[in-house]
Backbone as a chain_set.jsonl record, in Angstrom:
{"seq": "XXXXXXXXXXXXXXXXXXXXXXXXXXXXXXXXXXXXXXXXXXXXXXXXXXXXXXXXXXXXXXXXXXXXXXXXXXXXXXXXXXXXXXXXXXXXXXXXXXXXXXXXXXXXXXXXXXXXXXXXXXX", "coords": {"N": [[3.153, 47.371, 182.902], [1.719, 45.006, 183.149], [0.634, 44.678, 180.601], [2.979, 44.208, 179.161], [3.818, 41.745, 180.259], [1.633, 40.233, 179.492], [1.927, 40.317, 176.689], [4.344, 38.987, 176.325], [3.874, 36.463, 177.503], [1.663, 35.649, 175.964], [2.841, 35.436, 173.448], [4.753, 33.384, 173.865], [3.041, 31.283, 174.634], [1.495, 31.131, 172.337], [3.455, 30.263, 170.482], [3.971, 27.797, 171.594], [1.455, 26.567, 171.218], [1.282, 26.387, 168.48], [3.642, 25.077, 167.609], [4.217, 23.177, 169.45], [5.798, 21.506, 172.275], [8.355, 22.343, 171.824], [7.965, 24.961, 170.99], [7.714, 26.385, 173.342], [10.364, 26.677, 174.2], [11.392, 27.946, 171.925], [9.955, 30.433, 171.875], [10.732, 31.367, 174.377], [13.493, 31.652, 174.061], [13.494, 33.624, 172.077], [12.373, 35.785, 173.423], [13.978, 36.069, 175.761], [16.791, 35.688, 175.148], [17.15, 37.249, 172.861], [15.254, 39.375, 172.942], [15.58, 40.667, 175.558], [18.428, 41.566, 175.723], [18.511, 43.197, 173.416], [16.654, 45.111, 174.008], [17.48, 47.435, 175.346], [16.793, 48.418, 177.816], [18.278, 48.861, 180.153], [19.867, 50.97, 179.578], [19.522, 52.812, 177.026], [17.718, 52.322, 174.005], [18.781, 53.668, 171.869], [21.468, 53.725, 172.28], [22.479, 51.338, 171.548], [23.927, 49.232, 168.926], [22.805, 49.933, 165.644], [20.991, 47.961, 164.139], [20.317, 46.207, 166.249], [19.133, 47.944, 168.226], [16.829, 48.797, 166.912], [15.449, 46.403, 166.377], [15.061, 45.546, 168.962], [13.168, 47.373, 169.986], [10.868, 46.559, 168.782], [10.231, 44.174, 169.927], [8.539, 42.605, 172.725], [9.918, 42.962, 175.305], [11.47, 45.28, 174.868], [9.651, 47.135, 173.951], [8.007, 47.272, 176.228], [9.809, 48.357, 178.071], [10.33, 50.824, 176.839], [7.794, 51.922, 177.014], [7.379, 52.048, 179.74], [9.442, 53.845, 180.488], [8.652, 56.083, 179.059], [6.19, 56.726, 180.312], [6.974, 57.003, 182.967], [8.938, 59.025, 183.049], [8.419, 60.957, 181.068], [5.83, 61.836, 181.028], [4.013, 60.241, 179.555], [4.485, 60.88, 176.947], [5.052, 59.974, 173.575], [4.086, 57.344, 173.89], [2.387, 55.874, 172.379], [3.411, 54.218, 170.251], [4.901, 52.066, 171.619], [2.718, 51.012, 173.012], [1.098, 50.139, 170.912], [2.755, 48.179, 169.794], [2.999, 46.313, 171.901], [0.318, 45.611, 172.151], [-0.171, 44.45, 169.667], [1.57, 42.196, 169.731], [0.391, 40.846, 171.89], [-2.189, 40.301, 170.855], [-1.586, 38.825, 168.533], [-0.29, 36.603, 169.737], [-2.375, 35.513, 171.326], [-4.197, 34.919, 169.322], [-2.768, 32.946, 167.95], [-2.743, 31.0, 169.946], [-5.479, 30.258, 169.999], [-5.782, 29.359, 167.337], [-3.97, 27.195, 167.28], [-5.15, 25.592, 169.249], [-7.624, 24.983, 168.098], [-6.747, 23.618, 165.828], [-5.453, 21.408, 167.042], [-7.7, 20.258, 168.286], [-9.14, 19.459, 166.033], [-7.469, 17.51, 165.034], [-7.601, 15.477, 166.907], [-8.716, 12.188, 167.418], [-12.114, 10.854, 167.364], [-12.678, 9.054, 169.382], [-10.864, 9.5, 171.355], [-10.507, 11.057, 174.449], [-13.113, 10.812, 175.048], [-15.837, 9.887, 177.286], [-15.154, 7.499, 179.853], [-15.813, 4.001, 179.514], [-18.719, 2.624, 181.125], [-18.785, 0.671, 184.118], [-19.785, -2.664, 184.294], [-22.151, -4.107, 186.418], [-21.524, -6.985, 188.372], [-23.251, -9.995, 188.7]], "CA": [[3.878, 46.171, 183.164], [0.833, 43.956, 182.883], [0.54, 44.489, 179.154], [4.266, 43.562, 178.753], [3.774, 40.36, 180.666], [0.649, 39.582, 178.675], [2.452, 40.168, 175.354], [5.417, 37.975, 176.328], [3.187, 35.232, 177.821], [0.842, 35.2, 174.844], [3.705, 35.005, 172.396], [5.301, 32.075, 174.178], [1.92, 30.307, 174.638], [1.125, 30.926, 170.955], [4.439, 29.411, 169.857], [3.731, 26.445, 172.124], [0.231, 26.037, 170.672], [1.497, 26.117, 167.05], [4.779, 24.235, 167.348], [4.291, 22.048, 170.451], [6.62, 21.759, 173.394], [9.525, 23.068, 171.292], [7.527, 26.339, 170.9], [8.023, 27.093, 174.594], [11.785, 26.992, 174.111], [11.554, 28.928, 170.842], [9.426, 31.702, 172.36], [11.532, 31.818, 175.511], [14.744, 32.131, 173.512], [13.244, 34.883, 171.397], [12.103, 36.898, 174.387], [15.021, 36.259, 176.748], [18.108, 35.844, 174.61], [17.156, 38.342, 171.888], [14.49, 40.549, 173.411], [16.153, 41.386, 176.709], [19.631, 42.371, 175.396], [18.229, 44.188, 172.384], [15.637, 46.053, 174.46], [18.055, 48.676, 175.735], [16.134, 48.927, 179.024], [19.217, 49.269, 181.137], [20.429, 52.267, 179.178], [18.596, 53.329, 176.043], [17.855, 51.604, 172.728], [19.556, 54.476, 170.915], [22.895, 53.489, 172.508], [22.825, 50.007, 170.983], [24.177, 49.268, 167.496], [21.49, 50.219, 164.999], [19.978, 46.927, 163.926], [19.883, 45.692, 167.561], [18.246, 48.817, 168.898], [15.544, 48.82, 166.171], [14.798, 45.107, 166.622], [14.673, 45.438, 170.362], [11.973, 48.148, 170.248], [9.729, 45.842, 168.164], [9.93, 42.984, 170.722], [7.816, 43.007, 173.911], [10.698, 43.54, 176.375], [11.929, 46.629, 174.522], [8.449, 47.99, 173.92], [7.593, 47.492, 177.582], [10.761, 49.281, 178.629], [10.086, 52.173, 176.275], [6.532, 52.447, 177.532], [7.628, 52.421, 181.15], [10.275, 55.025, 180.451], [7.807, 57.185, 178.548], [5.198, 57.105, 181.325], [7.58, 57.423, 184.232], [9.757, 60.206, 182.987], [8.043, 61.975, 180.071], [4.376, 62.078, 181.128], [3.305, 59.528, 178.545], [4.825, 61.286, 175.61], [5.511, 58.874, 172.676], [3.683, 56.048, 174.409], [1.514, 55.197, 171.421], [4.091, 53.12, 169.518], [5.086, 50.886, 172.443], [1.391, 50.376, 173.301], [0.71, 49.414, 169.708], [3.652, 47.002, 169.636], [2.606, 45.332, 172.926], [-1.004, 45.115, 171.787], [-0.042, 43.529, 168.519], [2.134, 40.937, 170.203], [-0.64, 40.131, 172.665], [-3.228, 39.801, 169.906], [-1.058, 37.686, 167.71], [-0.103, 35.45, 170.574], [-3.65, 34.912, 171.713], [-4.791, 34.315, 168.093], [-2.023, 31.684, 167.745], [-3.289, 30.027, 170.952], [-6.774, 29.802, 169.468], [-5.574, 28.56, 166.091], [-3.336, 25.937, 167.658], [-6.152, 24.778, 169.989], [-8.617, 24.393, 167.153], [-6.064, 22.628, 164.979], [-5.286, 20.247, 167.832], [-8.986, 19.634, 168.451], [-9.485, 18.835, 164.765], [-6.625, 16.338, 164.841], [-7.914, 14.442, 167.912], [-9.702, 11.244, 166.964], [-13.37, 11.009, 168.073], [-12.728, 8.199, 170.565], [-9.921, 9.933, 172.416], [-11.119, 12.096, 175.252], [-14.533, 10.555, 175.34], [-16.025, 9.363, 178.657], [-14.742, 6.11, 180.033], [-17.003, 3.113, 179.536], [-19.336, 2.339, 182.431], [-18.505, -0.662, 184.618], [-20.971, -3.481, 184.322], [-22.209, -4.829, 187.674], [-21.428, -8.48, 188.27], [-24.126, -10.711, 189.551]], "C": [[2.992, 44.961, 182.831], [0.7, 43.649, 181.393], [1.824, 43.892, 178.611], [4.228, 42.094, 179.061], [2.764, 39.576, 179.78], [1.202, 39.329, 177.25], [3.483, 39.046, 175.287], [4.79, 36.605, 176.581], [2.397, 34.728, 176.613], [1.733, 34.723, 173.688], [4.3, 33.626, 172.649], [4.186, 31.008, 174.152], [1.507, 30.076, 173.201], [2.119, 30.07, 170.206], [4.259, 27.965, 170.327], [2.504, 25.757, 171.475], [0.425, 25.653, 169.203], [2.566, 25.068, 166.822], [4.79, 22.991, 168.284], [5.21, 22.47, 171.548], [7.874, 22.554, 172.956], [9.233, 24.546, 171.168], [7.856, 27.084, 172.202], [9.48, 27.564, 174.618], [12.022, 28.053, 173.082], [11.14, 30.323, 171.307], [10.28, 32.222, 173.507], [12.875, 32.338, 174.987], [14.569, 33.422, 172.786], [13.101, 36.032, 172.368], [13.314, 37.161, 175.298], [16.393, 36.537, 176.086], [18.217, 36.949, 173.528], [16.453, 39.603, 172.419], [15.102, 41.336, 174.525], [17.412, 42.185, 176.344], [19.389, 43.433, 174.358], [17.277, 45.296, 172.832], [16.244, 47.439, 174.852], [17.412, 49.26, 176.981], [17.17, 49.434, 180.082], [19.921, 50.572, 180.84], [19.429, 52.989, 178.296], [18.799, 52.591, 174.75], [18.693, 52.355, 171.758], [21.046, 54.296, 171.084], [23.367, 52.137, 171.986], [23.185, 50.161, 169.505], [22.847, 49.265, 166.782], [20.575, 49.048, 164.719], [19.441, 46.335, 165.241], [18.892, 46.599, 168.227], [16.847, 48.862, 168.238], [14.76, 47.519, 166.397], [14.288, 45.063, 168.044], [13.407, 46.184, 170.7], [10.734, 47.509, 169.699], [9.396, 44.531, 168.894], [9.314, 43.435, 172.038], [8.743, 43.518, 175.012], [11.165, 44.987, 176.098], [10.741, 47.591, 174.472], [7.918, 48.29, 175.368], [8.55, 48.431, 178.32], [10.627, 50.696, 178.133], [8.827, 52.779, 176.776], [6.677, 52.837, 178.978], [8.43, 53.715, 181.281], [9.455, 56.219, 180.079], [6.806, 57.658, 179.647], [5.794, 57.597, 182.554], [8.284, 58.775, 184.147], [9.233, 61.344, 182.026], [6.532, 62.151, 179.99], [3.59, 61.445, 180.016], [3.547, 59.972, 177.119], [5.471, 60.165, 174.799], [5.244, 57.483, 173.269], [2.847, 55.252, 173.448], [2.197, 54.023, 170.684], [4.378, 51.912, 170.411], [3.76, 50.215, 172.799], [0.931, 49.576, 172.11], [1.5, 48.131, 169.556], [3.216, 45.926, 170.62], [1.211, 44.737, 172.582], [-1.011, 44.153, 170.646], [0.538, 42.148, 168.892], [1.162, 40.172, 171.012], [-1.738, 39.527, 171.793], [-2.722, 38.686, 169.08], [-0.777, 36.484, 168.524], [-1.369, 34.722, 170.95], [-4.371, 34.275, 170.476], [-4.039, 32.98, 167.786], [-2.448, 30.623, 168.758], [-4.652, 29.459, 170.442], [-6.629, 28.957, 168.242], [-4.982, 27.211, 166.413], [-4.32, 25.041, 168.424], [-7.163, 24.207, 169.089], [-7.996, 23.368, 166.236], [-5.857, 21.381, 165.725], [-6.563, 19.533, 168.083], [-9.46, 18.906, 167.202], [-8.69, 17.554, 164.523], [-6.936, 15.186, 165.812], [-8.971, 13.534, 167.34], [-10.96, 11.326, 167.868], [-13.388, 10.154, 169.305], [-11.855, 8.695, 171.704], [-10.587, 11.09, 173.143], [-12.555, 11.901, 175.572], [-14.648, 9.96, 176.765], [-15.629, 7.898, 178.703], [-15.987, 5.206, 180.023], [-17.45, 2.767, 180.97], [-19.046, 0.911, 182.79], [-19.824, -1.415, 184.661], [-21.005, -4.213, 185.651], [-22.23, -6.334, 187.532], [-22.476, -9.037, 189.235], [-25.538, -10.518, 189.225]], "O": [[3.49, 43.981, 182.276], [0.659, 42.487, 180.99], [1.76, 43.116, 177.658], [4.572, 41.272, 178.212], [3.009, 38.436, 179.385], [0.974, 38.264, 176.676], [3.508, 38.259, 174.341], [5.165, 35.65, 175.902], [2.446, 33.545, 176.275], [1.422, 33.731, 173.029], [4.344, 32.793, 171.745], [4.428, 29.905, 173.662], [1.192, 28.942, 172.842], [1.726, 29.24, 169.386], [4.382, 27.028, 169.538], [2.51, 24.552, 171.222], [-0.194, 24.702, 168.728], [2.421, 24.239, 165.924], [5.3, 21.926, 167.934], [5.406, 23.667, 171.76], [8.368, 23.376, 173.729], [10.167, 25.345, 171.232], [8.228, 28.257, 172.177], [9.78, 28.694, 175.004], [12.785, 28.987, 173.33], [11.894, 31.282, 171.147], [10.523, 33.427, 173.587], [13.342, 33.381, 175.445], [15.45, 34.278, 172.873], [13.645, 37.116, 172.156], [13.646, 38.313, 175.579], [17.065, 37.509, 176.432], [19.296, 37.508, 173.329], [16.978, 40.715, 172.355], [15.147, 42.564, 174.457], [17.465, 43.381, 176.63], [20.015, 44.491, 174.415], [17.107, 46.296, 172.135], [15.59, 48.471, 174.701], [17.471, 50.471, 177.192], [16.876, 50.377, 180.816], [20.498, 51.202, 181.726], [18.569, 53.711, 178.801], [19.932, 52.255, 174.408], [19.287, 51.739, 170.873], [21.824, 54.644, 170.196], [24.565, 51.853, 171.999], [22.778, 51.143, 168.885], [21.878, 48.669, 167.252], [19.398, 49.152, 165.064], [18.26, 46.003, 165.339], [17.89, 46.118, 168.755], [15.827, 48.952, 168.922], [13.544, 47.548, 166.585], [13.181, 44.585, 168.292], [12.638, 45.754, 171.56], [9.631, 47.874, 170.104], [8.427, 43.853, 168.553], [9.548, 44.573, 172.444], [8.36, 44.5, 175.649], [11.238, 45.805, 177.015], [10.844, 48.737, 174.911], [7.458, 49.393, 175.665], [8.097, 49.235, 179.134], [10.785, 51.654, 178.89], [8.745, 53.994, 176.958], [6.144, 53.864, 179.4], [8.11, 54.572, 182.105], [9.55, 57.266, 180.719], [6.625, 58.858, 179.854], [5.252, 58.505, 183.185], [8.223, 59.572, 185.084], [9.58, 62.515, 182.184], [6.02, 62.581, 178.956], [2.602, 62.018, 179.557], [2.892, 59.497, 176.192], [6.356, 59.477, 175.305], [6.068, 56.575, 173.16], [2.612, 54.064, 173.673], [1.599, 52.958, 170.526], [4.11, 50.791, 169.977], [3.686, 48.989, 172.879], [0.43, 48.462, 172.261], [0.931, 47.094, 169.216], [3.073, 44.762, 170.245], [0.979, 43.535, 172.711], [-1.749, 43.168, 170.64], [0.068, 41.104, 168.439], [1.077, 38.953, 170.87], [-2.151, 38.384, 171.986], [-3.398, 37.667, 168.942], [-1.009, 35.377, 168.038], [-1.443, 33.495, 170.904], [-5.045, 33.251, 170.588], [-4.674, 31.999, 167.399], [-2.498, 29.442, 168.417], [-4.868, 28.248, 170.492], [-7.293, 27.929, 168.117], [-5.428, 26.191, 165.888], [-4.3, 23.825, 168.239], [-7.558, 23.054, 169.261], [-8.625, 22.366, 165.896], [-6.054, 20.313, 165.145], [-6.569, 18.303, 168.104], [-10.104, 17.861, 167.294], [-9.181, 16.625, 163.881], [-6.564, 14.042, 165.551], [-9.995, 13.997, 166.837], [-10.88, 11.808, 168.998], [-14.091, 10.513, 170.25], [-12.076, 8.356, 172.867], [-11.158, 11.986, 172.521], [-13.166, 12.705, 176.276], [-13.64, 9.578, 177.359], [-15.754, 7.166, 177.721], [-17.064, 5.604, 180.466], [-16.634, 2.642, 181.883], [-19.049, 0.029, 181.932], [-20.857, -0.854, 185.026], [-20.031, -4.874, 186.012], [-22.896, -6.876, 186.649], [-22.579, -8.629, 190.391], [-26.407, -11.084, 189.888]]}, "num_chains": 1, "name": "protein.A"}
């Protein structure tokens, strides 16, 4: 469950770092409005229409549900693919956070963020 939360959080934070505040909405829409319904967690991804089931397994909510189902009911059988998907989403999201932070630091003028000028004593 922790890896699922990390993958979703990293993806949303990465979108926010690259796009700005609109990236939070974009990442949230991707994970909640597409990822959750296409995940097939409440039944099975195989019961969804074919493009939706395949897409859902490649998004973190679907991969997390598949991993949880695999570990809970099938003794970890076929857990490698969901682990790989979640690891890739986490790595890509954290990389996007680093790239966005460095790009933002490069765009910041030298005077902004510097220490405030010292007050001169009167008298």
